[in-house]
Each structure stands twice: as C-alpha cells, then as structure tokens.
XYZ file of C-alpha atoms in Angstrom:
409
model
C 43.091 98.791 76.281
C 46.607 100.131 75.962
C 48.192 96.876 77.061
C 46.180 94.925 74.524
C 47.278 97.216 71.724
C 50.916 96.963 72.788
C 50.721 93.185 72.848
C 49.170 93.236 69.373
C 51.901 95.566 68.151
C 54.590 93.291 69.584
C 52.984 90.261 67.951
C 52.799 92.103 64.632
C 56.439 93.093 64.864
C 57.487 89.516 65.626
C 55.422 88.260 62.716
C 56.976 90.774 60.355
C 60.444 89.862 61.571
C 59.743 86.187 61.020
C 58.349 86.989 57.581
C 61.428 88.952 56.601
C 63.629 86.129 57.857
C 61.616 83.629 55.839
C 61.890 85.772 52.709
C 65.644 85.930 53.146
C 65.819 82.159 53.532
C 63.710 81.662 50.418
C 66.195 83.754 48.426
C 69.210 81.647 49.376
C 70.965 79.543 46.771
C 70.336 75.823 46.607
C 72.795 73.721 48.582
C 74.544 70.644 47.234
C 72.401 67.951 48.897
C 69.174 69.644 47.830
C 70.390 69.842 44.222
C 70.678 66.047 44.122
C 67.281 65.642 45.787
C 65.707 68.039 43.285
C 67.205 66.171 40.330
C 65.911 62.887 41.783
C 62.401 64.283 42.296
C 62.276 65.788 38.791
C 63.272 62.419 37.299
C 60.621 60.655 39.392
C 57.993 63.196 38.349
C 58.713 62.787 34.620
C 58.836 58.972 34.718
C 55.697 58.806 36.883
C 53.734 61.035 34.540
C 54.816 59.274 31.336
C 54.414 55.755 32.726
C 50.948 56.209 34.221
C 49.788 58.236 31.222
C 50.815 55.297 29.022
C 48.765 52.944 31.211
C 45.649 55.085 30.789
C 46.235 55.603 27.072
C 46.917 51.907 26.458
C 43.666 50.801 28.074
C 41.796 53.494 26.152
C 43.229 52.512 22.754
C 43.119 48.712 23.075
C 39.614 47.329 23.339
C 40.939 43.992 24.562
C 42.288 45.660 27.720
C 38.977 47.259 28.642
C 38.121 44.883 31.451
C 36.822 45.502 34.959
C 40.204 44.757 36.518
C 41.950 47.178 34.185
C 39.426 49.883 35.055
C 40.658 49.628 38.636
C 44.238 49.732 37.354
C 43.429 52.899 35.401
C 41.947 54.435 38.558
C 45.173 53.556 40.373
C 47.197 55.078 37.525
C 45.130 58.276 37.696
C 45.928 58.642 41.403
C 49.638 58.223 40.656
C 49.314 60.637 37.729
C 47.830 63.247 40.048
C 50.765 62.765 42.401
C 53.170 63.699 39.603
C 51.115 66.725 38.534
C 49.684 68.117 41.791
C 51.950 66.887 44.588
C 55.535 66.434 43.412
C 55.872 69.994 41.984
C 55.274 71.427 45.480
C 57.873 69.107 46.970
C 60.331 70.052 44.236
C 59.730 73.741 44.935
C 60.368 73.181 48.641
C 63.532 71.225 47.894
C 64.783 73.979 45.577
C 64.551 76.348 48.557
C 66.666 74.095 50.806
C 63.618 72.491 52.426
C 61.999 75.846 53.309
C 58.297 76.283 52.548
C 57.838 79.578 50.684
C 54.353 79.281 49.160
C 52.120 80.311 52.045
C 49.150 78.898 53.911
C 46.626 78.199 51.146
C 49.055 76.342 48.895
C 50.184 74.289 51.900
C 46.562 73.372 52.640
C 46.058 72.385 48.994
C 49.186 70.228 49.020
C 48.134 68.334 52.149
C 44.611 67.721 50.813
C 45.881 66.485 47.426
C 48.402 64.217 49.146
C 45.711 62.622 51.311
C 43.374 62.126 48.347
C 46.017 60.504 46.132
C 47.547 58.225 48.771
C 44.113 57.208 50.081
C 42.841 56.517 46.561
C 45.894 54.374 45.820
C 45.461 51.992 48.732
C 41.651 51.891 48.326
C 42.042 51.066 44.634
C 44.343 48.220 45.609
C 41.695 46.991 48.041
C 39.106 47.096 45.240
C 41.492 45.184 42.956
C 42.008 42.498 45.603
C 38.229 42.041 45.973
C 37.924 41.823 42.171
C 40.625 39.137 42.033
C 38.999 37.240 44.903
C 35.673 37.015 43.044
C 37.387 36.139 39.733
C 39.372 33.217 41.178
C 37.270 31.933 44.072
C 33.899 32.357 42.296
C 34.784 32.340 38.583
C 31.330 31.343 37.276
C 29.652 34.220 39.123
C 32.295 36.827 38.312
C 30.776 38.335 35.143
C 27.327 38.534 36.668
C 28.570 40.133 39.895
C 31.413 42.404 38.738
C 29.842 44.288 35.842
C 31.070 47.543 34.374
C 28.420 49.469 36.289
C 29.475 47.894 39.573
C 33.124 48.665 38.794
C 32.416 52.359 38.148
C 30.339 52.569 41.335
C 33.226 51.073 43.329
C 35.717 53.478 41.733
C 33.444 56.418 42.570
C 33.151 55.186 46.156
C 36.942 54.886 46.411
C 37.530 58.481 45.367
C 34.661 59.770 47.519
C 36.065 57.946 50.531
C 39.512 59.459 49.968
C 38.128 62.941 49.343
C 36.097 62.736 52.556
C 39.192 62.098 54.663
C 40.993 64.899 52.840
C 38.144 67.301 53.624
C 38.207 66.278 57.294
C 41.862 67.316 57.435
C 40.796 70.963 57.397
C 39.552 70.580 61.007
C 41.720 70.400 64.106
C 40.906 67.147 65.865
C 43.403 67.490 68.686
C 42.729 71.092 69.686
C 39.672 72.812 68.262
C 40.912 76.334 68.939
C 44.585 75.707 68.246
C 46.590 76.254 65.091
C 47.169 72.954 63.291
C 48.610 74.029 59.917
C 52.187 75.215 60.238
C 53.598 77.144 57.271
C 56.602 78.841 58.894
C 59.602 77.276 57.105
C 57.709 73.964 56.802
C 54.331 72.808 55.542
C 52.739 70.393 57.979
C 49.600 69.626 59.946
C 50.128 69.100 63.671
C 47.141 66.972 64.597
C 48.079 63.566 65.930
C 44.492 62.418 66.544
C 43.526 63.080 62.923
C 46.632 61.398 61.530
C 46.104 58.392 63.782
C 42.485 57.959 62.705
C 43.175 58.523 59.007
C 46.144 56.136 59.114
C 44.001 53.390 60.618
C 40.964 53.817 58.362
C 42.630 54.963 55.123
C 45.749 52.770 55.214
C 45.797 49.890 57.703
C 42.141 48.876 57.168
C 42.399 48.732 53.337
C 45.760 46.993 53.691
C 44.153 44.374 55.950
C 41.416 43.841 53.338
C 44.085 43.395 50.666
C 46.022 40.828 52.708
C 42.902 38.817 53.637
C 41.577 38.770 50.054
C 44.901 37.699 48.616
C 45.245 35.056 51.288
C 42.061 33.432 49.970
C 43.098 34.053 46.373
C 46.418 32.274 46.626
C 45.019 29.385 48.624
C 42.490 28.688 45.859
C 45.052 29.463 43.177
C 47.483 26.904 44.550
C 44.788 24.234 44.579
C 43.786 25.040 41.010
C 47.390 25.154 39.836
C 48.031 21.770 41.435
C 44.984 20.339 39.671
C 46.112 21.734 36.317
C 49.638 20.433 36.831
C 48.291 16.930 37.496
C 46.059 17.188 34.392
C 43.033 16.543 36.527
C 39.763 18.159 35.501
C 38.567 20.554 38.108
C 34.859 19.953 37.628
C 33.603 17.208 35.277
C 29.905 17.881 35.733
C 29.779 20.126 32.670
C 32.038 17.972 30.524
C 35.756 17.978 29.711
C 35.526 20.991 27.361
C 34.066 23.203 30.095
C 36.624 21.895 32.558
C 39.470 22.638 30.163
C 38.190 26.146 29.538
C 37.816 26.643 33.292
C 41.417 25.548 33.882
C 42.729 27.926 31.217
C 40.763 30.800 32.741
C 42.102 29.965 36.184
C 45.695 29.995 34.917
C 45.147 33.385 33.283
C 43.519 34.825 36.389
C 46.337 33.502 38.575
C 48.917 35.214 36.369
C 47.019 38.485 36.656
C 46.789 38.006 40.417
C 50.562 37.498 40.656
C 51.211 40.771 38.836
C 48.813 42.653 41.071
C 50.312 40.998 44.135
C 53.686 42.457 43.128
C 52.033 45.875 42.828
C 50.531 45.506 46.303
C 53.843 44.306 47.699
C 55.624 47.335 46.262
C 52.973 49.635 47.710
C 53.278 48.030 51.139
C 57.076 48.276 51.153
C 56.939 51.933 50.112
C 54.174 53.150 52.442
C 54.043 50.857 55.487
C 57.314 52.219 56.987
C 56.119 55.770 56.306
C 52.876 55.445 58.280
C 54.563 53.460 61.044
C 57.260 56.128 61.292
C 54.514 58.777 61.357
C 52.610 57.170 64.240
C 55.771 56.692 66.291
C 56.758 60.326 65.792
C 53.273 61.456 66.869
C 52.930 59.392 70.043
C 56.402 58.400 71.232
C 59.038 60.627 69.709
C 61.651 59.509 72.270
C 62.165 56.253 70.373
C 63.447 58.206 67.395
C 66.043 60.116 69.418
C 69.303 59.202 71.159
C 70.128 56.917 72.865
C 67.699 54.732 70.889
C 68.790 56.098 67.513
C 71.787 58.143 66.526
C 71.401 61.318 64.486
C 72.998 59.656 61.473
C 70.662 56.649 61.651
C 67.648 58.920 62.091
C 68.691 60.948 59.063
C 69.009 57.785 56.976
C 65.618 56.457 58.107
C 63.931 59.789 57.471
C 65.426 60.100 54.008
C 64.541 56.523 53.045
C 61.075 56.103 54.568
C 59.721 59.649 54.290
C 61.161 60.863 50.973
C 62.576 58.143 48.723
C 60.169 55.199 49.048
C 56.865 57.166 48.903
C 58.185 59.131 45.922
C 59.122 56.110 43.823
C 55.959 54.100 44.523
C 53.939 55.955 41.889
C 56.723 55.218 39.388
C 56.883 51.470 39.988
C 53.405 50.367 38.885
C 53.796 50.949 35.090
C 57.206 49.254 35.243
C 55.669 46.248 37.003
C 52.906 46.000 34.387
C 55.465 46.129 31.575
C 57.653 43.444 33.162
C 55.108 40.943 34.488
C 51.926 41.381 32.439
C 52.217 40.129 28.873
C 49.112 41.928 27.580
C 50.259 45.277 28.932
C 53.785 44.645 27.700
C 52.616 43.961 24.158
C 50.226 46.920 24.278
C 53.039 49.206 25.464
C 55.247 47.938 22.651
C 52.572 48.493 19.999
C 51.845 51.972 21.343
C 55.510 52.970 21.260
C 55.952 51.376 17.842
C 52.932 53.249 16.485
C 54.154 56.531 17.969
C 57.683 56.277 16.561
C 56.405 54.982 13.215
C 54.047 57.929 12.942
C 56.898 60.323 13.674
C 59.138 58.648 11.100
C 56.328 58.703 8.517
C 55.761 62.384 9.226
C 59.452 63.123 8.722
C 59.637 61.037 5.533
C 56.442 62.609 4.200
C 57.779 66.106 4.797
C 61.100 65.207 3.155
C 59.258 63.653 0.182
C 57.173 66.779 -0.157
C 60.329 68.866 -0.183
C 61.898 66.603 -2.809
C 58.728 66.634 -4.925
C 58.474 70.389 -4.719
C 62.126 70.823 -5.642
C 61.775 68.314 -8.497
C 58.604 70.047 -9.693
C 60.366 73.400 -9.588
C 63.258 71.952 -11.583
C 60.907 70.520 -14.200
C 59.114 73.832 -14.541
C 62.379 75.684 -14.976
C 63.514 73.179 -17.612
C 60.202 73.526 -19.438
C 60.460 77.290 -19.397
C 63.990 77.138 -20.730
C 62.844 74.763 -23.455
C 59.995 77.064 -24.379
C 62.317 80.013 -24.644
C 65.118 78.182 -26.462
C 65.461 79.401 -30.116
C 64.921 77.003 -33.037
C 66.395 77.537 -36.503
C 63.983 78.404 -39.288
C 64.782 79.127 -42.948
C 63.433 82.372 -44.301
C 64.369 83.265 -47.934
C 67.355 81.024 -47.790
C 68.569 82.419 -44.455
C 68.449 80.578 -41.200
C 66.392 82.415 -38.588
C 66.018 81.361 -34.972
C 62.544 81.332 -33.504
C 61.397 80.328 -30.080
C 58.682 77.839 -29.173
C 56.653 80.670 -27.727
C 56.609 82.198 -31.168
C 55.542 78.836 -32.577
C 52.628 78.766 -30.186
C 51.442 82.314 -30.841
C 52.429 82.493 -34.527
C 51.732 80.652 -37.742
C 54.114 79.843 -40.610
C 53.172 81.105 -44.024
C 53.666 79.082 -47.118
C 56.834 80.944 -48.111
C 58.459 80.391 -44.690
C 57.646 83.767 -43.199
C 56.126 83.949 -39.749
C 52.848 85.771 -39.436
C 51.239 86.855 -36.221
C 47.975 84.959 -35.834
C 46.323 87.850 -34.077
C 47.014 90.135 -37.012
C 45.743 87.689 -39.656
C-alpha cells in the first residue's frame, strides 16, 4: 500500500514537472522560422476561406450554376472551408508556439477528428464527382434520369457520413486497446499505426482508385467523341442531324467540365498522395527515412514540403482552378465581384450625395431665413421706414401707409 502511494506520488511529481516545463515552453517567443511559417499559414487560411466562400456564394446566387455537378463542387468547397475555419487556426496556434502543442487533450482530439472529416470528405467528394462525370459523358441520354437532385443530395450525405464515421473510429486505439494513443505532450498526434493504415486505404487510396478508373473511362470516351466532332461526323444519326448536333455540343461542354475537374483531382493527388505515402512509411519502416538512406537536411525538406506545405495549399487551389479553367465560374466570379464593388461605390456615392443635399438644404434654409429677416423700405408720412418680410406676413398695410398689426385689428 505504501509502495503504491509512493509510485503514484512520483508519477504525479513527474507529471507536474513536465507540465511546468511545457508551460515555460509555451511562453517562449516565436523563433524566426516559425514566424515565416505562421505568416504563410495565415495567408493560406484567408485565401482558402474567401475563395471557397465565393464558390458557395456564386452557386447560390446564380441559378444557371445550380447543377448536380456543382452541388458536388459546393460540398468540396465546404470541406475546404471547414479546413480554414476549424483546422488551420489550431496549426497556426501551434506554429506560433514554436511547434509546441499548448491547448491540451480535448482540443487535440477535436483537431484530429476535424482533420479526418475534412480530408476524407474532400477525396470522397472527388470520387462522387468522377462518377457524375462518367455518367454524363459515357451515358449522356440517361444522365438526367439517373443523377437527379435527390440522388445528388443522398450521395453528398453519404460522403459526409462516411468521413464522419472514420473520424469517430479514431477515438479508439486499434493497435493497443489499453495503451495511450493520443499524445499531447509538446505535440498533438495519434500513435495508432493500424488505424492510420486502415483509414488511409479506405478513405484515401480506395476513393483515389475510383477516381482514376472513372476518369480513365471518361477520357477514353471523350477522345472518341472529340475525334468525331473534329471530323464533323455525326455521332448518332438515328434521331436526325439536329439531335446529333445537340449531342455533340453537349459532349464538348461535358468534356470541358471534365478537364477542369481532372485538374482539381490532379492537384489533390499531388498534394495528398506524398503525405499519406510518407505517413505509411513512417509508421511501418521508419529506417528508410533516416540516415544512411536520407540525410537530416533532405528529411527536413521532405517533411516541410509533403507534410506542411502541400496539404495546406490544396484547399486554396480549387477556387483558383475554377476561375482559370471554367468559363461559367469565371464569369460568375467576375459578376459577383463587380456587383460587390459597385454596391460599395454606390453606397459611398449615396452617402456623399446625402451629405451634399443636406448641406445644400441647410444653405437654402439659411438664405431663406436671411431673406425673411432682411428689412425692406416702406414710406410712412413721407419718411422711408424699413420693414421686414416677417412683418409683412404678420401685418397689414393701412391705406395711409401705416402698418397695423392684424391680430389687433
């Protein structure tokens, strides 16, 4: 009994010492490298929020953009928007404290869950978009009957439920049931290689495989259709040349949309594939990432590029890609910005006009008052007498030129 209490006291003392050390580290000033990283993350957070918010607002305001494909794009933008609001602030706080985690266990758990939900929703939304493009290009006549608005919302709900399920499963320790798997001493991480392996396979590599297979079919059909259009050959003459022409125009439009979304998927793959590959290697064979295989300088460069820079900028790239490669989104962005700035300029001009009108009205009133009070000459018994217009209003002239008060008469 005494030995157990002494061990507990020793453990408590060590914990308190570690806590005091952590508090001291959290109070240190920000070092030079972390200042640059913080500035970079703040810029990424602002651009990510504004860009993805514009995507959501543009689709909401423009009825022409309210299509099934754009609903999936809005769902993707919402996941990136949540990254800027719920994930990046925690990373910025950690960077401001020189990479030391100072927010405790529960905030760390929240950060990890939000990160899994947002990253899983992003890749699953891209998988849903690839299936949508496959049906639109490979089976164009069945697209509107198969991919309705109701089906799209059901798929979006399934995407977020799937991601939230994996995030909820992160609260369990898959590698060691009784062991501690959330580490919050100086860092915020989950040490559970079985969980991360399973979630990487089913929440990243499997959706990525679906994306690649779907787009493989899409571009094979798209190339055939583009070749037919280039040769001015009707694709299907059974319904007449007008139907064939309309079909060719629709195919060209769908191919352009598929190219834009393929760029989005390519950017996502470049930003996240090295991260998950790096993660699996570090979990199962860490020796590869150490000398003599890699030098410390090379490892530092790989860690900074694949773990911090590329995943951070991925959520920023999608609105930029839409603005550059999608004409409808580009024009909608332009009209939205034009309307916003025009409204601000009209508000400023209206306020300035109100100020001018009020000042002009005040000047006119003052001039009128001065005119009312200005004396006018009036002859009374051969003498000139000055009277004011106020007296003219409230008085009456008698026949012999004298002024009589109307109230007294």
